[in-house]
C-alpha positions as a printed NumPy array, in Angstrom:
array([[-115.672,   27.866,   50.271],
       [-114.899,   29.16 ,   53.747],
       [-112.031,   31.257,   52.469],
       [-114.321,   33.527,   50.497],
       [-117.45 ,   33.396,   52.643],
       [-116.695,   36.87 ,   54.057],
       [-115.861,   38.422,   50.675],
       [-118.808,   39.972,   48.86 ],
       [-119.692,   38.88 ,   45.355],
       [-119.204,   42.391,   43.96 ],
       [-115.445,   42.223,   44.592],
       [-113.067,   40.981,   41.932],
       [-111.216,   38.235,   43.752],
       [-107.434,   37.943,   43.286],
       [-104.966,   35.38 ,   44.699],
       [-103.839,   37.915,   47.303],
       [-107.403,   38.56 ,   48.46 ],
       [-108.035,   34.799,   48.687],
       [-104.875,   34.266,   50.733],
       [-105.828,   37.017,   53.203],
       [-109.392,   35.692,   53.454],
       [-108.053,   32.211,   54.192],
       [-105.885,   33.54 ,   57.042],
       [-108.793,   35.552,   58.424],
       [-110.94 ,   32.408,   58.56 ],
       [-108.452,   30.609,   60.849],
       [-109.371,   30.358,   64.51 ],
       [-105.871,   29.811,   65.962],
       [-104.73 ,   33.409,   65.552],
       [-101.24 ,   34.074,   67.009],
       [-101.189,   36.059,   70.211],
       [ -99.807,   39.51 ,   69.444],
       [-100.338,   43.024,   70.741],
       [-101.397,   46.146,   68.927],
       [ -98.027,   47.763,   69.639],
       [ -96.155,   44.889,   67.97 ],
       [ -98.43 ,   45.005,   64.941],
       [ -98.079,   48.792,   64.605],
       [ -94.282,   48.813,   64.859],
       [ -93.717,   45.947,   62.435],
       [ -96.22 ,   47.188,   59.844],
       [ -94.703,   50.677,   59.796],
       [ -91.22 ,   49.22 ,   59.385],
       [ -92.18 ,   46.811,   56.618],
       [ -94.462,   49.245,   54.742],
       [ -91.824,   50.533,   52.27 ],
       [ -90.544,   46.994,   51.677],
       [ -93.973,   45.736,   50.526],
       [ -94.854,   48.854,   48.523],
       [ -97.119,   50.549,   51.065],
       [ -96.459,   54.277,   50.735],
       [ -98.238,   57.543,   50.103],
       [-102.002,   57.366,   50.567],
       [-101.893,   53.626,   51.282],
       [ -99.591,   54.271,   54.222],
       [-101.864,   57.074,   55.423],
       [-104.876,   54.738,   55.29 ],
       [-102.934,   52.061,   57.19 ],
       [-101.964,   54.594,   59.838],
       [-105.603,   55.63 ,   60.314],
       [-106.763,   52.016,   60.622],
       [-104.05 ,   51.254,   63.179],
       [-105.237,   54.212,   65.203],
       [-108.855,   53.058,   65.11 ],
       [-108.417,   49.375,   65.938],
       [-108.849,   48.605,   69.639],
       [-105.912,   47.096,   71.551],
       [-108.23 ,   44.686,   73.409],
       [-109.524,   43.277,   70.123],
       [-106.19 ,   41.475,   69.582],
       [-106.856,   39.257,   72.592],
       [-108.006,   35.667,   72.135],
       [-111.721,   35.282,   71.538],
       [-111.984,   38.694,   69.868],
       [-111.311,   39.963,   66.368],
       [-109.343,   43.106,   65.354],
       [-111.897,   44.593,   62.968],
       [-112.216,   48.261,   61.982],
       [-115.634,   49.361,   60.734],
       [-115.079,   52.552,   58.774],
       [-116.507,   53.458,   55.393],
       [-114.492,   54.34 ,   52.332],
       [-116.196,   57.721,   52.29 ],
       [-114.955,   58.539,   55.788],
       [-111.431,   57.398,   54.907],
       [-111.581,   59.614,   51.814],
       [-112.485,   62.597,   54.02 ],
       [-109.611,   61.845,   56.411],
       [-107.016,   61.447,   53.655],
       [-108.486,   64.127,   51.336],
       [-108.556,   61.668,   48.47 ],
       [-111.343,   60.223,   46.338],
       [-113.21 ,   57.064,   47.333],
       [-111.76 ,   55.277,   44.284],
       [-108.254,   56.037,   45.532],
       [-109.14 ,   54.737,   48.995],
       [-110.603,   51.574,   47.445],
       [-107.361,   50.931,   45.553],
       [-105.3  ,   51.52 ,   48.703],
       [-107.395,   49.069,   50.723],
       [-107.037,   46.467,   47.987],
       [-103.253,   46.944,   48.074],
       [-103.232,   46.39 ,   51.853],
       [-105.387,   43.266,   51.521],
       [-103.225,   41.76 ,   48.768],
       [-100.105,   42.492,   50.824],
       [-101.44 ,   40.319,   53.665],
       [-102.069,   43.174,   56.103],
       [-105.884,   43.217,   56.052],
       [-108.748,   41.   ,   54.988],
       [-112.214,   41.932,   53.787],
       [-114.907,   40.878,   56.253],
       [-118.007,   41.941,   54.351],
       [-121.559,   41.869,   55.594],
       [-124.35 ,   40.55 ,   53.315],
       [-125.211,   44.148,   52.395],
       [-121.603,   45.306,   52.049],
       [-121.864,   47.701,   55.026],
       [-119.244,   47.811,   57.771],
       [-120.435,   47.802,   61.362],
       [-119.62 ,   46.307,   64.772],
       [-122.208,   45.225,   67.322],
       [-120.907,   44.506,   70.812],
       [-122.579,   42.696,   73.663],
       [-123.118,   43.95 ,   77.195],
       [-119.598,   42.907,   78.222],
       [-117.911,   44.387,   75.165],
       [-117.62 ,   41.127,   73.215],
       [-118.36 ,   41.014,   69.51 ],
       [-121.876,   40.052,   68.564],
       [-121.313,   40.94 ,   64.914],
       [-118.26 ,   42.5  ,   63.304],
       [-117.929,   43.42 ,   59.627],
       [-115.227,   45.635,   58.194],
       [-111.46 ,   45.466,   57.706],
       [-109.794,   42.629,   59.613],
       [-106.166,   42.75 ,   60.861],
       [-106.038,   38.957,   61.417],
       [-103.772,   38.301,   58.353],
       [-101.175,   40.689,   59.789],
       [-101.11 ,   38.618,   62.994],
       [-100.245,   35.481,   61.004],
       [ -97.69 ,   37.284,   58.814],
       [ -96.028,   39.19 ,   61.675],
       [ -92.758,   37.213,   61.728],
       [ -92.487,   37.23 ,   57.928],
       [ -93.056,   40.995,   57.918],
       [ -90.386,   41.446,   60.58 ],
       [ -87.847,   39.502,   58.488],
       [ -88.759,   41.546,   55.401],
       [ -88.276,   44.791,   57.317],
       [ -84.834,   43.692,   58.566],
       [ -83.782,   42.61 ,   55.079],
       [ -85.015,   45.911,   53.621],
       [ -83.018,   47.936,   56.134],
       [ -79.901,   45.879,   55.416],
       [ -80.349,   46.482,   51.695],
       [ -80.784,   50.234,   52.209],
       [ -77.625,   50.339,   54.331],
       [ -75.675,   48.354,   51.731],
       [ -76.794,   50.736,   48.983],
       [ -75.775,   53.752,   51.061],
       [ -72.337,   52.224,   51.678],
       [ -72.024,   51.47 ,   47.967],
       [ -72.86 ,   55.081,   47.055],
       [ -70.13 ,   56.299,   49.394],
       [ -67.697,   53.768,   47.882],
       [ -68.476,   54.951,   44.332],
       [ -67.793,   58.547,   45.353],
       [ -64.627,   57.593,   47.231],
       [ -63.058,   55.553,   44.423],
       [ -64.094,   58.074,   41.765],
       [ -62.293,   60.822,   43.68 ],
       [ -59.25 ,   58.595,   44.21 ],
       [ -59.007,   57.877,   40.487],
       [ -59.411,   61.588,   39.734],
       [ -56.516,   62.3  ,   42.113],
       [ -54.341,   59.821,   40.202],
       [ -55.226,   61.633,   36.987],
       [ -54.099,   64.943,   38.479],
       [ -50.871,   63.294,   39.683],
       [ -49.959,   61.887,   36.253],
       [ -52.365,   62.978,   33.484],
       [ -50.479,   61.195,   30.705],
       [ -50.584,   57.822,   32.422],
       [ -54.008,   57.853,   34.076],
       [ -56.154,   59.841,   31.628],
       [ -57.612,   56.637,   30.164],
       [ -58.279,   55.329,   33.69 ],
       [ -60.433,   58.353,   34.534],
       [ -62.417,   57.905,   31.309],
       [ -62.973,   54.235,   32.128],
       [ -64.164,   55.055,   35.663],
       [ -66.598,   57.669,   34.338],
       [ -68.011,   55.131,   31.883],
       [ -68.591,   52.652,   34.715],
       [ -70.474,   55.242,   36.778],
       [ -72.71 ,   56.106,   33.799],
       [ -73.666,   52.497,   33.014],
       [ -77.355,   52.344,   33.881],
       [ -77.574,   48.56 ,   33.599],
       [ -75.316,   48.157,   36.647],
       [ -76.651,   48.461,   40.159],
       [ -74.964,   50.743,   42.651],
       [ -73.469,   47.692,   44.384],
       [ -71.977,   46.425,   41.117],
       [ -70.575,   49.874,   40.274],
       [ -68.856,   50.06 ,   43.664],
       [ -67.328,   46.585,   43.218],
       [ -66.055,   47.323,   39.683],
       [ -64.545,   50.686,   40.679],
       [ -62.853,   49.153,   43.711],
       [ -61.366,   46.379,   41.597],
       [ -60.168,   48.863,   38.965],
       [ -58.552,   51.108,   41.583],
       [ -56.86 ,   48.252,   43.44 ],
       [ -55.482,   46.752,   40.212],
       [ -54.079,   50.15 ,   39.223],
       [ -52.314,   50.549,   42.56 ],
       [ -50.963,   46.994,   42.422],
       [ -49.518,   47.48 ,   38.916],
       [ -47.971,   50.82 ,   39.922],
       [ -46.376,   49.253,   43.01 ],
       [ -44.927,   46.48 ,   40.834],
       [ -43.375,   49.015,   38.446],
       [ -41.922,   50.956,   41.376],
       [ -40.291,   47.809,   42.798],
       [ -38.766,   46.952,   39.404],
       [ -37.269,   50.433,   39.085],
       [ -35.829,   50.222,   42.613],
       [ -34.258,   46.839,   41.854],
       [ -32.582,   48.212,   38.711],
       [ -31.237,   51.229,   40.598],
       [ -29.883,   49.162,   43.49 ],
       [ -28.017,   46.787,   41.129],
       [ -25.67 ,   49.613,   40.016],
       [ -24.017,   49.69 ,   43.44 ],
       [ -24.23 ,   52.093,   46.323],
       [ -22.566,   55.471,   46.031],
       [ -21.489,   57.251,   49.177],
       [ -22.855,   60.761,   49.443],
       [ -21.87 ,   63.014,   52.297],
       [ -24.849,   64.241,   54.333],
       [ -26.004,   67.785,   53.797],
       [ -26.727,   69.797,   56.924],
       [ -28.825,   72.969,   56.683],
       [ -27.74 ,   75.467,   59.287],
       [ -29.658,   78.479,   57.986],
       [ -32.938,   79.076,   59.774],
       [ -35.901,   79.958,   57.596],
       [ -39.417,   81.021,   58.274],
       [ -40.917,   78.434,   55.979],
       [ -41.125,   75.784,   58.709],
       [ -42.905,   77.968,   61.207],
       [ -45.293,   79.445,   58.708],
       [ -47.287,   76.209,   58.45 ],
       [ -48.553,   76.517,   62.004],
       [ -50.067,   79.901,   61.213],
       [ -51.608,   78.861,   57.92 ],
       [ -55.203,   79.967,   57.598],
       [ -58.107,   78.07 ,   56.087],
       [ -58.406,   77.805,   52.325],
       [ -60.398,   80.407,   50.456],
       [ -62.882,   77.747,   49.462],
       [ -63.793,   76.919,   53.051],
       [ -64.001,   80.589,   54.022],
       [ -66.325,   81.285,   51.104],
       [ -68.512,   78.359,   52.095],
       [ -68.9  ,   79.702,   55.591],
       [ -69.563,   83.266,   54.405],
       [ -72.186,   82.26 ,   51.85 ],
       [ -74.274,   80.016,   54.082],
       [ -77.395,   78.856,   52.259],
       [ -78.661,   76.489,   54.943],
       [ -75.96 ,   73.85 ,   54.493],
       [ -73.023,   75.537,   56.198],
       [ -73.54 ,   73.312,   59.195],
       [ -73.081,   70.15 ,   57.188],
       [ -70.135,   71.458,   55.185],
       [ -68.352,   72.712,   58.272],
       [ -68.685,   69.424,   60.125],
       [ -67.805,   67.185,   57.191],
       [ -64.53 ,   69.031,   56.437],
       [ -61.397,   68.563,   58.499],
       [ -60.184,   71.503,   60.64 ],
       [ -57.614,   73.694,   58.979],
       [ -55.371,   74.403,   61.965],
       [ -54.019,   71.954,   64.507],
       [ -55.546,   73.82 ,   67.413],
       [ -59.064,   74.337,   66.022],
       [ -61.775,   72.241,   67.672],
       [ -64.907,   70.973,   65.93 ],
       [ -67.94 ,   72.974,   66.849],
       [ -71.593,   72.126,   67.291],
       [ -73.92 ,   72.512,   64.289],
       [ -75.74 ,   75.513,   65.706],
       [ -72.475,   77.38 ,   66.274],
       [ -71.38 ,   76.874,   62.68 ],
       [ -74.76 ,   77.928,   61.357],
       [ -74.618,   81.158,   63.277],
       [ -71.314,   82.227,   61.718],
       [ -72.59 ,   82.402,   58.137],
       [ -75.419,   84.893,   58.19 ],
       [ -77.118,   87.24 ,   60.627],
       [ -80.356,   85.179,   60.763],
       [ -80.768,   83.5  ,   64.148],
       [ -83.275,   80.851,   63.096],
       [ -80.825,   77.875,   62.899],
       [ -79.234,   78.879,   66.209],
       [ -82.623,   79.297,   67.894],
       [ -84.036,   76.027,   66.57 ],
       [ -81.038,   73.954,   67.709],
       [ -80.463,   75.909,   70.907],
       [ -80.05 ,   73.496,   73.816],
       [ -80.036,   70.445,   71.527],
       [ -77.078,   68.078,   71.741],
       [ -76.524,   64.633,   70.274],
       [ -76.397,   63.233,   73.807],
       [ -79.849,   64.632,   74.532],
       [ -81.199,   63.153,   71.297],
       [ -79.663,   59.776,   72.119],
       [ -81.222,   59.775,   75.584],
       [ -84.642,   60.936,   74.389],
       [ -85.037,   58.597,   71.402],
       [ -84.616,   55.242,   73.119],
       [ -87.553,   53.572,   71.334],
       [ -86.159,   54.393,   67.876],
       [ -82.78 ,   52.887,   68.741],
       [ -84.325,   49.808,   70.357],
       [ -86.768,   49.031,   67.553],
       [ -84.576,   49.845,   64.537],
       [ -81.097,   49.063,   65.863],
       [ -79.824,   52.463,   64.777],
       [ -77.023,   54.196,   66.67 ],
       [ -77.439,   57.914,   67.315],
       [ -74.086,   58.573,   68.977],
       [ -73.031,   61.405,   66.656],
       [ -74.5  ,   63.983,   64.282],
       [ -73.191,   62.162,   61.159],
       [ -74.773,   58.947,   62.463],
       [ -78.088,   60.746,   62.953],
       [ -77.974,   62.146,   59.421],
       [ -77.029,   58.723,   58.078],
       [ -80.129,   57.251,   59.733],
       [ -82.419,   59.864,   58.168],
       [ -83.37 ,   57.591,   55.271],
       [ -84.499,   54.819,   57.654],
       [ -86.435,   57.299,   59.781],
       [ -88.065,   58.858,   56.726],
       [ -89.314,   55.467,   55.602],
       [ -90.44 ,   54.672,   59.135],
       [ -92.839,   57.626,   59.345],
       [ -93.92 ,   57.395,   55.703],
       [ -92.457,   60.736,   54.596],
       [ -91.821,   61.242,   50.883],
       [ -88.239,   61.895,   49.671],
       [ -89.273,   65.275,   48.267],
       [ -90.826,   66.259,   51.613],
       [ -87.61 ,   65.542,   53.483],
       [ -85.422,   67.182,   50.827],
       [ -87.523,   70.343,   51.061],
       [ -87.064,   70.355,   54.845],
       [ -83.283,   70.011,   54.42 ],
       [ -83.202,   72.9  ,   51.976],
       [ -85.238,   75.096,   54.316],
       [ -83.622,   74.32 ,   57.7  ],
       [ -80.473,   72.295,   57.018],
       [ -79.649,   68.63 ,   57.366],
       [ -79.108,   68.545,   61.129],
       [ -82.327,   70.232,   62.178],
       [ -84.319,   68.164,   59.674],
       [ -82.79 ,   64.93 ,   60.987],
       [ -83.435,   65.967,   64.601],
       [ -87.106,   66.706,   63.854],
       [ -87.352,   63.411,   61.972],
       [ -86.125,   61.315,   64.898],
       [ -88.426,   63.155,   67.334],
       [ -91.474,   62.409,   65.165],
       [ -90.421,   58.767,   64.793],
       [ -89.946,   58.437,   68.565],
       [ -93.391,   59.858,   69.313],
       [ -95.028,   57.669,   66.663],
       [ -93.36 ,   54.526,   68.056],
       [ -94.279,   55.29 ,   71.657],
       [ -97.915,   56.101,   70.969],
       [ -99.134,   55.343,   67.405],
       [-102.584,   56.718,   68.254],
       [-101.228,   60.135,   69.234],
       [ -99.978,   61.094,   65.755],
       [-102.433,   60.305,   62.96 ],
       [-100.126,   61.577,   60.193],
       [ -96.403,   61.517,   61.148],
       [ -95.463,   63.084,   57.804],
       [ -97.787,   66.017,   58.397],
       [ -96.492,   66.369,   61.956],
       [ -92.921,   66.599,   60.596],
       [ -93.896,   69.274,   58.049],
       [ -95.605,   71.272,   60.791],
       [ -92.386,   71.202,   62.847],
       [ -90.393,   72.499,   59.873],
       [ -92.947,   75.282,   59.345],
       [ -92.66 ,   76.287,   63.011],
       [ -88.882,   76.281,   62.679],
       [ -89.192,   78.666,   59.737],
       [ -91.257,   80.992,   61.935],
       [ -88.755,   80.733,   64.801],
       [ -91.386,   79.114,   67.066],
       [ -89.903,   75.604,   67.291],
       [ -88.603,   74.645,   70.748],
       [ -87.016,   71.308,   69.957],
       [ -85.114,   71.04 ,   73.225],
       [ -88.387,   71.09 ,   75.193],
       [ -89.748,   68.196,   73.154],
       [ -86.561,   66.209,   73.728],
       [ -86.576,   66.848,   77.471],
       [ -90.211,   65.766,   77.526],
       [ -89.303,   62.474,   75.832],
       [ -86.478,   61.908,   78.324]])
């Protein structure tokens, strides 16, 4: 069969391998560019289960494939051994073999094996392929539009789950406030809401919908009871009461303007453990005349260390928005504020293939704002030139290490991108 003519007999053939081999045998390959393939594959990678070492292997192969090989009449083949990939990724050859099989079954690559199983490329005098055996990106060219739709759907699902998490927190707090207002009446409601949150069989979207329905029904029933009480009181007839005028001046009215912040907020600012920036920006100002400050200014108030102030010195959200044009264009994310940048961190983390624990460690070390700023810079550089950064996750960790040493000059990198 032509679909398996390029697959060696020593491989255990699966339906996914057969499908990729069939696509690789087609001659009418869609016309795409290496940049399009790189961007779409990195966006769709988490949606099709390509992460960890598999993502690292994919990133190396994308860096090795030649851009001219995607033109008509040529073939985008990478001839690299499993042993060399194992050296690059610092994994065993068995791990690399499993990762390549995962990429082939996902429709990203196809095996193009030589009779001896070796991978090599022979080119003619004008650079054309005389013989090419290795890992073929032709299936990705055919599946490009399907991958793009999967990436968009995955990002929409991630956004919906994030909104649902916020809704669960919001309605849980609202129900807790009702319990504080009237413990006797709403104690059972709080217990019911807690049981809904702890139900593991429900998804986060279902929990948000159930809590919203419960909260809205409670408010509707309470409004109905209030209207009934008002109707009963108004039926007794109006009683004229002379107005009461207070002529004595007190200091209680003017004291509100001079009210200081709560002890809780002051303690949070004094005991800054790396998250004072986030806490200060998320909370509302205490006084009417206090203006919101930049993250680096809040970080500097908590402790004498100057690392957060130095690392974010000269960095503004406007500069980030101007510098990271490729990220906004390719992902549709809006970076018009610091909360928006932090909200996009999950998408950016998936885009560069960084593990959740790696990003969480960076947040704990340098705070949410600096970690998100470094994340978007790495994503921008990887999108502009995929060959420049072999391992975006490692590049991000190196930036966080330099920030810990006080040697990170993030504003220079942003001005360079602008």
